[in-house]
Coordinates of C-alpha atoms in Angstrom, one line a residue:
C12 CA -0.1 0.0 0.0
F13 CA 0.8 3.7 -0.3
L14 CA 1.1 6.5 1.7
L15 CA 0.4 10.2 -0.2
L16 CA 2.4 13.1 1.8
H17 CA 0.9 15.8 0.1
F18 CA 2.8 14.7 -3.3
T19 CA 5.6 12.7 -1.6
R20 CA 4.8 9.0 -1.4
M21 CA 5.8 6.1 0.4
S22 CA 5.1 2.5 -0.1
V23 CA 4.7 0.7 3.5
A24 CA 5.4 -3.5 4.2
A25 CA 3.7 -5.1 6.9
V26 CA 5.3 -7.2 9.6
D27 CA 3.9 -8.9 12.4
S28 CA 4.6 -8.5 16.2
D29 CA 7.9 -10.5 15.9
R30 CA 9.2 -7.8 13.4
R31 CA 8.8 -10.8 10.7
L32 CA 7.6 -9.6 7.3
A33 CA 4.0 -10.8 6.5
S34 CA 3.6 -13.5 3.7
F35 CA 1.5 -11.1 2.0
S36 CA 3.5 -8.1 1.8
Q37 CA 4.9 -6.8 -1.1
R38 CA 8.9 -7.2 -1.9
N39 CA 10.2 -4.8 -4.7
S40 CA 12.5 -2.1 -5.0
M41 CA 9.3 0.2 -4.2
V42 CA 9.4 -0.6 -0.4
D43 CA 10.3 2.3 1.4
I44 CA 8.9 1.8 5.2
A45 CA 6.9 -0.9 7.4
G46 CA 4.6 -1.0 9.9
P47 CA 2.5 -3.1 12.0
G48 CA 0.0 -4.9 9.6
V49 CA -0.5 -8.6 10.9
L50 CA -3.8 -9.3 12.8
V51 CA -4.4 -5.5 13.7
Q52 CA -7.2 -4.9 16.0
S53 CA -9.5 -2.3 14.1
T54 CA -13.1 -1.4 14.1
L55 CA -15.8 -3.3 11.9
P56 CA -19.7 -3.1 11.6
M57 CA -21.3 -5.2 14.1
T58 CA -22.9 -6.9 10.7
S59 CA -19.5 -8.1 9.7
P60 CA -18.3 -11.8 10.9
C61 CA -16.4 -11.5 13.9
E62 CA -15.0 -14.2 16.5
V63 CA -12.3 -12.1 17.9
C64 CA -14.2 -8.7 18.8
S65 CA -16.0 -7.2 21.5
G66 CA -18.8 -4.8 20.5
I67 CA -19.1 -1.0 21.3
G68 CA -22.5 0.6 20.0
S69 CA -22.9 -0.2 16.7
F70 CA -19.3 -1.3 16.0
Q71 CA -17.2 -4.2 17.1
Y72 CA -13.2 -4.8 17.0
G73 CA -11.9 -7.7 15.1
A74 CA -8.2 -8.6 13.9
I75 CA -7.2 -7.5 10.5
S76 CA -4.2 -8.4 8.3
G77 CA -2.6 -6.3 5.5
T78 CA -0.6 -3.9 3.9
S79 CA -3.8 -1.9 4.4
M80 CA -3.3 -2.0 8.1
A81 CA 0.5 -1.5 8.1
T82 CA -0.1 1.8 6.2
P83 CA -2.4 3.9 8.8
H84 CA 0.3 3.0 11.4
V85 CA 2.8 4.9 9.0
A86 CA 0.3 7.3 8.0
G87 CA -0.5 8.1 11.8
V88 CA 3.1 8.4 12.5
A89 CA 3.2 10.9 9.8
A90 CA -0.1 13.3 10.8
L91 CA 1.8 13.2 14.5
L92 CA 4.8 14.5 13.0
M93 CA 3.4 17.0 11.1
S94 CA 1.4 18.6 14.3
F95 CA 4.6 18.3 16.3
K96 CA 6.3 20.5 13.3
P97 CA 3.7 22.1 11.4
S98 CA 6.9 24.3 9.8
A99 CA 8.5 20.8 8.1
S100 CA 7.9 19.8 4.4
A101 CA 6.5 16.6 3.9
T102 CA 9.8 15.9 2.2
E103 CA 11.4 16.5 5.9
I104 CA 8.8 14.4 7.5
Q105 CA 9.4 11.5 5.3
Q106 CA 13.4 11.8 5.5
A107 CA 13.0 12.0 9.2
M108 CA 11.0 8.6 9.1
L109 CA 13.5 7.1 6.8
D110 CA 16.7 8.2 8.5
S111 CA 14.9 6.8 12.0
A112 CA 13.5 3.6 10.9
F113 CA 14.5 0.6 12.9
D114 CA 16.8 -1.6 10.6
L115 CA 15.7 -4.7 9.9
G116 CA 16.5 -7.6 7.3
T117 CA 19.5 -7.0 5.0
S118 CA 21.8 -4.0 6.7
G119 CA 20.5 -0.9 5.1
R120 CA 17.7 -0.5 2.7
D121 CA 16.4 -3.8 1.4
D122 CA 13.3 -5.0 -1.0
S123 CA 11.7 -6.4 2.1
F124 CA 11.4 -4.0 4.8
G125 CA 12.5 -0.7 2.9
F126 CA 14.5 1.3 5.5
G127 CA 13.0 -0.6 8.8
L128 CA 10.1 -0.2 11.1
V129 CA 8.6 3.1 11.5
Q130 CA 9.2 5.0 14.7
A131 CA 7.6 7.8 16.1
L132 CA 9.8 9.0 18.7
A133 CA 13.0 9.1 16.9
A134 CA 11.6 10.5 13.9
A135 CA 10.1 13.3 15.9
E136 CA 14.0 13.8 17.8
I137 CA 15.4 14.0 14.2
L138 CA 12.8 16.8 13.6
N139 CA 13.6 18.4 16.9
G140 CA 17.4 18.1 16.6
G141 CA 18.1 16.5 19.6
P142 CA 16.3 14.2 22.6
L143 CA 12.7 15.2 23.8
D144 CA 13.0 14.9 27.6
G145 CA 10.2 13.3 29.4
I146 CA 8.7 11.3 26.6
G147 CA 8.7 7.5 26.2
G148 CA 6.4 6.5 29.3
G149 CA 9.5 5.7 31.4
D150 CA 9.6 1.9 30.2
G151 CA 13.6 2.9 29.3
N152 CA 13.0 3.1 25.4
D153 CA 15.0 6.0 24.3
G154 CA 14.2 5.7 20.6
D155 CA 17.1 3.7 19.8
E156 CA 15.0 0.6 20.1
P157 CA 11.4 0.4 18.5
T158 CA 8.3 0.1 20.5
P159 CA 7.1 -3.3 19.7
P160 CA 3.7 -3.5 18.2
P161 CA 0.7 -5.1 20.1
P162 CA 0.9 -8.8 20.7
T163 CA -1.7 -9.5 18.5
I164 CA -1.4 -12.4 16.1
S165 CA 1.6 -13.6 14.7
P166 CA 3.9 -16.7 13.6
P167 CA 6.2 -17.2 16.9
S168 CA 9.7 -17.8 17.1
P169 CA 11.3 -21.3 16.7
T170 CA 10.1 -23.6 19.1
S171 CA 7.7 -21.3 20.5
T172 CA 4.6 -22.6 21.6
S173 CA 2.2 -19.3 22.1
P174 CA 1.0 -18.0 18.6
P175 CA -1.9 -16.2 18.6
S176 CA -5.3 -16.9 16.5
P177 CA -7.4 -15.0 13.9
T178 CA -10.6 -16.5 15.1
G179 CA -10.4 -17.4 18.6
S180 CA -8.4 -16.5 22.1
P181 CA -5.0 -17.1 21.7
P182 CA -4.0 -20.5 23.1
N183 CA -1.3 -19.4 25.5
D184 CA -1.8 -22.6 27.7
G185 CA -2.3 -25.1 24.5
T186 CA -6.1 -24.7 24.9
C187 CA -8.8 -22.8 23.4
D188 CA -12.4 -21.4 24.2
P189 CA -15.3 -23.7 24.1
G190 CA -16.6 -24.2 20.8
F191 CA -12.7 -23.6 19.1
S192 CA -10.8 -26.6 17.7
L193 CA -6.8 -26.2 18.6
F194 CA -5.1 -26.2 15.0
R195 CA -1.3 -27.3 15.1
L196 CA 1.3 -27.2 12.6
D197 CA 4.5 -28.6 13.2
L198 CA 7.0 -27.4 10.6
T199 CA 10.6 -28.5 9.7
T200 CA 12.1 -26.5 7.2
D201 CA 14.5 -27.7 4.5
Q202 CA 17.6 -26.0 3.3
F203 CA 16.0 -23.0 2.1
G204 CA 13.7 -22.1 5.0
S205 CA 12.9 -18.6 3.6
E206 CA 11.0 -20.1 0.4
S207 CA 8.4 -21.4 2.9
S208 CA 5.3 -19.7 4.2
W209 CA 1.9 -20.6 4.9
V210 CA -1.7 -19.2 5.6
I211 CA -5.2 -20.1 7.1
R212 CA -8.2 -18.2 5.5
R213 CA -11.5 -18.2 7.1
N214 CA -13.9 -18.3 3.8
S215 CA -16.6 -16.5 4.8
D216 CA -14.7 -13.0 5.0
G217 CA -11.4 -13.5 3.8
A218 CA -9.7 -13.0 7.3
T219 CA -6.3 -14.4 7.6
I220 CA -3.5 -15.2 9.7
S221 CA 0.2 -16.5 8.2
G222 CA 3.6 -17.3 8.7
G223 CA 6.7 -17.1 7.0
N224 CA 10.6 -15.8 6.9
Y225 CA 11.9 -19.1 8.6
G226 CA 15.2 -19.9 9.1
N227 CA 16.9 -23.1 7.2
E228 CA 16.7 -26.7 8.8
Q229 CA 14.9 -25.3 11.6
T230 CA 11.5 -26.9 13.3
Y231 CA 8.2 -24.7 14.5
E232 CA 5.1 -25.1 16.2
E233 CA 2.4 -22.7 15.3
L234 CA -1.1 -22.6 17.3
A235 CA -4.6 -21.1 16.5
C236 CA -8.1 -21.6 17.6
L237 CA -10.5 -22.2 14.9
N238 CA -14.3 -22.2 15.1
T239 CA -14.2 -25.5 13.1
S240 CA -18.3 -26.0 14.3
T241 CA -19.4 -23.2 11.9
E242 CA -16.6 -21.8 9.8
C243 CA -14.9 -23.4 7.1
Y244 CA -11.3 -22.7 6.7
T245 CA -8.7 -23.4 3.9
F246 CA -5.1 -24.0 5.0
T247 CA -2.4 -23.6 2.3
I248 CA 1.3 -24.3 2.6
F249 CA 3.8 -22.6 0.1
D250 CA 7.2 -23.1 -1.7
S251 CA 8.1 -20.1 -3.4
G252 CA 11.2 -22.4 -5.2
N253 CA 8.4 -24.6 -6.6
D254 CA 10.1 -27.8 -5.2
G255 CA 7.9 -28.2 -1.7
I256 CA 10.3 -28.8 1.2
C257 CA 11.3 -32.4 0.8
C258 CA 13.6 -33.9 -0.6
S259 CA 15.7 -32.1 -2.8
F260 CA 17.2 -29.6 -0.6
G261 CA 16.9 -31.2 2.6
S262 CA 14.1 -33.4 4.5
G263 CA 11.8 -30.7 5.8
S264 CA 7.9 -31.6 6.4
Y265 CA 5.0 -30.5 7.9
T266 CA 1.9 -31.9 9.9
V267 CA -1.1 -30.2 10.5
T268 CA -3.8 -31.6 13.5
L269 CA -7.1 -30.2 15.0
D270 CA -7.6 -31.2 18.6
G271 CA -4.8 -33.7 18.4
D272 CA -6.3 -35.7 15.2
V273 CA -3.9 -35.8 12.2
I274 CA -5.3 -33.7 9.4
Q275 CA -2.3 -34.2 6.8
T276 CA 1.4 -34.6 6.7
G277 CA 3.5 -33.9 3.8
G278 CA 6.4 -32.2 2.4
S279 CA 6.9 -33.3 -1.0
F280 CA 5.0 -31.2 -3.5
S281 CA 5.6 -28.3 -6.0
A282 CA 4.4 -24.5 -5.5
A283 CA 1.4 -25.2 -3.0
E284 CA -0.7 -27.6 -1.2
E285 CA -4.1 -26.9 1.2
I286 CA -6.3 -28.5 2.7
S287 CA -10.1 -27.6 4.0
L288 CA -10.7 -27.3 7.2
G289 CA -13.9 -26.7 9.3
S290 CA -17.4 -27.0 8.3
C291 CA -16.9 -27.8 4.7
G292 CA -15.0 -30.9 5.6
R293 CA -11.3 -31.5 6.9
N294 CA -9.7 -32.6 3.4
N295 CA -10.1 -31.9 -0.4
P296 CA -7.5 -33.4 -2.8
V297 CA -3.8 -32.5 -2.4
S298 CA -0.9 -33.6 -4.1
G299 CA -0.2 -36.3 -1.4
T300 CA -3.1 -38.2 -2.5
C301 CA -3.3 -38.0 -6.3
S302 CA -1.1 -40.9 -6.7
Q303 CA -3.0 -43.1 -4.3
Q304 CA -5.7 -42.8 -6.8
G305 CA -3.4 -43.3 -10.0
L306 CA -3.7 -39.5 -10.8
V307 CA -1.4 -36.7 -10.9
P308 CA -1.3 -33.5 -9.6
I309 CA -1.9 -29.9 -11.0
D310 CA -0.6 -27.4 -8.7
L311 CA -1.2 -23.5 -8.8
Y312 CA 0.7 -21.1 -7.0
L313 CA -1.2 -17.5 -7.2
R314 CA -0.3 -14.4 -5.5
T315 CA -2.5 -11.3 -6.2
D316 CA -1.3 -7.9 -7.3
S317 CA -2.8 -4.7 -5.8
Y318 CA -6.1 -5.0 -8.2
A319 CA -7.3 -8.4 -7.6
S320 CA -10.8 -7.7 -8.6
E321 CA -9.5 -7.9 -11.9
T322 CA -8.0 -11.3 -11.6
S323 CA -9.8 -14.8 -12.4
M324 CA -8.8 -18.4 -13.2
Q325 CA -10.3 -21.5 -14.8
L326 CA -9.5 -24.9 -15.3
V327 CA -11.1 -26.8 -18.1
D328 CA -10.1 -30.4 -19.3
E329 CA -9.8 -31.4 -23.1
N330 CA -13.8 -32.1 -23.5
G331 CA -14.5 -28.2 -22.0
E332 CA -15.6 -29.4 -18.5
L333 CA -14.7 -26.6 -16.0
L334 CA -12.5 -28.3 -13.2
E335 CA -12.3 -25.4 -11.3
F336 CA -13.2 -21.1 -11.0
A337 CA -11.9 -18.8 -9.1
D338 CA -12.8 -15.2 -8.7
G339 CA -13.4 -12.9 -5.8
L340 CA -9.9 -12.8 -4.8
V341 CA -8.1 -10.4 -2.3
S342 CA -5.5 -8.4 -3.2
D343 CA -1.9 -9.1 -1.9
M344 CA -3.0 -12.4 -0.8
E345 CA -1.2 -16.0 -1.6
Y346 CA -3.5 -18.8 -3.2
G347 CA -2.6 -22.4 -3.9
L348 CA -5.1 -25.1 -5.6
T349 CA -4.2 -28.7 -6.2
E350 CA -6.0 -30.9 -8.8
C351 CA -6.0 -34.3 -9.1
V352 CA -6.2 -35.1 -12.5
S353 CA -5.5 -38.0 -15.0
P354 CA -1.8 -37.8 -16.7
S355 CA -3.7 -39.2 -19.9
G356 CA -5.9 -35.9 -20.1
C357 CA -5.0 -32.5 -21.5
Y358 CA -5.9 -29.7 -19.2
N359 CA -6.3 -25.6 -20.3
L360 CA -5.5 -23.3 -17.2
T361 CA -6.3 -19.8 -17.9
V362 CA -5.7 -16.4 -15.7
F363 CA -7.3 -13.6 -16.6
D364 CA -7.0 -9.8 -16.0
S365 CA -10.0 -7.4 -17.1
F366 CA -7.7 -4.5 -16.8
G367 CA -5.1 -5.9 -19.0
D368 CA -1.8 -5.5 -17.3
G369 CA -1.6 -9.3 -16.0
L370 CA -0.7 -9.1 -12.2
S371 CA 1.5 -6.3 -12.6
G372 CA -0.7 -3.4 -11.0
G373 CA 0.7 -2.1 -8.1
T374 CA 2.2 -4.2 -5.9
E375 CA 3.5 -7.2 -8.3
G376 CA 1.8 -10.8 -8.1
V377 CA 2.7 -14.0 -9.7
F378 CA 1.1 -17.0 -10.9
I379 CA 3.3 -20.8 -10.9
V380 CA 1.7 -23.6 -12.4
S381 CA 2.9 -27.1 -12.5
F382 CA 1.9 -30.5 -14.3
D383 CA 3.1 -33.7 -12.0
G384 CA 5.7 -31.8 -10.0
I385 CA 7.1 -30.2 -12.9
E386 CA 7.1 -26.3 -13.7
Q387 CA 4.8 -25.5 -16.7
S388 CA 4.6 -21.4 -16.7
R389 CA 5.5 -18.7 -14.2
A390 CA 4.5 -15.0 -15.4
T391 CA 3.7 -11.9 -13.6
S392 CA 2.8 -9.8 -16.9
F393 CA 1.1 -11.1 -19.4
G394 CA -1.9 -8.9 -20.5
S395 CA -5.6 -9.7 -20.7
Q396 CA -5.0 -13.3 -20.0
L397 CA -2.7 -16.3 -20.0
T398 CA -3.5 -20.1 -21.1
V399 CA -1.4 -23.1 -20.1
Q400 CA -1.7 -26.3 -21.6
M401 CA -0.6 -29.2 -19.9
G402 CA -0.8 -33.2 -19.9
N403 CA 0.1 -36.1 -21.7
G404 CA -3.2 -35.9 -24.0
C405 CA -2.7 -32.8 -25.7
V406 CA -1.4 -32.6 -29.5
S407 CA 1.3 -30.7 -30.4

């Protein structure tokens, strides 16, 4: 997302409460600064679906993720600085924010975090020309270290057992509130842990939690509370290297459980693998089950751009039968799809963009499609549509 200071523009990345880049956050040369953007508490109309919420009048609070949540944090700091020093120009305010940002990721500016995490006090001191006495609340933070974002919902550090949840009280003691199921992901990364990420998406409203930016060959435990009795969720694990987490570069693996019951184990997939959880059924076809049926997987990994409403896709077989269709996507979001098909068939996957600029609007997206574990196409800019034909039954 972009913040506009008069005629000065800033591109904002999203981080979680552990200061890790959100899986949906843009990564490009335009990123200037980062702000808290993972499951941030925000007001919602009482008519909106919400489970982690408390009502006040006609509004309620709920957790929302996105660069659209990170940008208001940065905008708020900019507004604070403008009120602190009204004589400062937009350029001076922007420069103070960039110069004071807490460096994350690669030393100096990088394409993930920009110059780092926004710092209100440190930026104000730059505009002031020196320290601001009596500010800081006596917490020992003198501006050299960032004030941590609220501990809302985020993936934990390795071996941590207390991540929060998008849809229920955080299971700090390994238990959930009545009516919620305990989701657990045990993840062991391969030699390229930074390629691995995951997301749980509540299908009714698109609310998500996610994890990523993992270390190499490490073990992680992620917990969340899900209302599986009435809600449908989709869990998707991604690998941006399109080689899964086993076994080309190490023996990575993952296991998903609900209330102690093993729902799915895996590691050998291409770009993505997904599972349905909750009221819509706990399992749908994934790569690991295709071979058991004598079938092969078509795997699609899709990361939308900033204009996801323009994007749709369909998968049809040689008879024109529609196998999959998707639209109504969320901007700057990752999606995964696995369809088990006959290896002797011929299949056309078409991705459409109604504006005609592919997935290159604003924050660039990408789609990757594989047939039986072999990448067939990877693209960002493709105009109005791109069709990929695959299958052993296709006639050259």
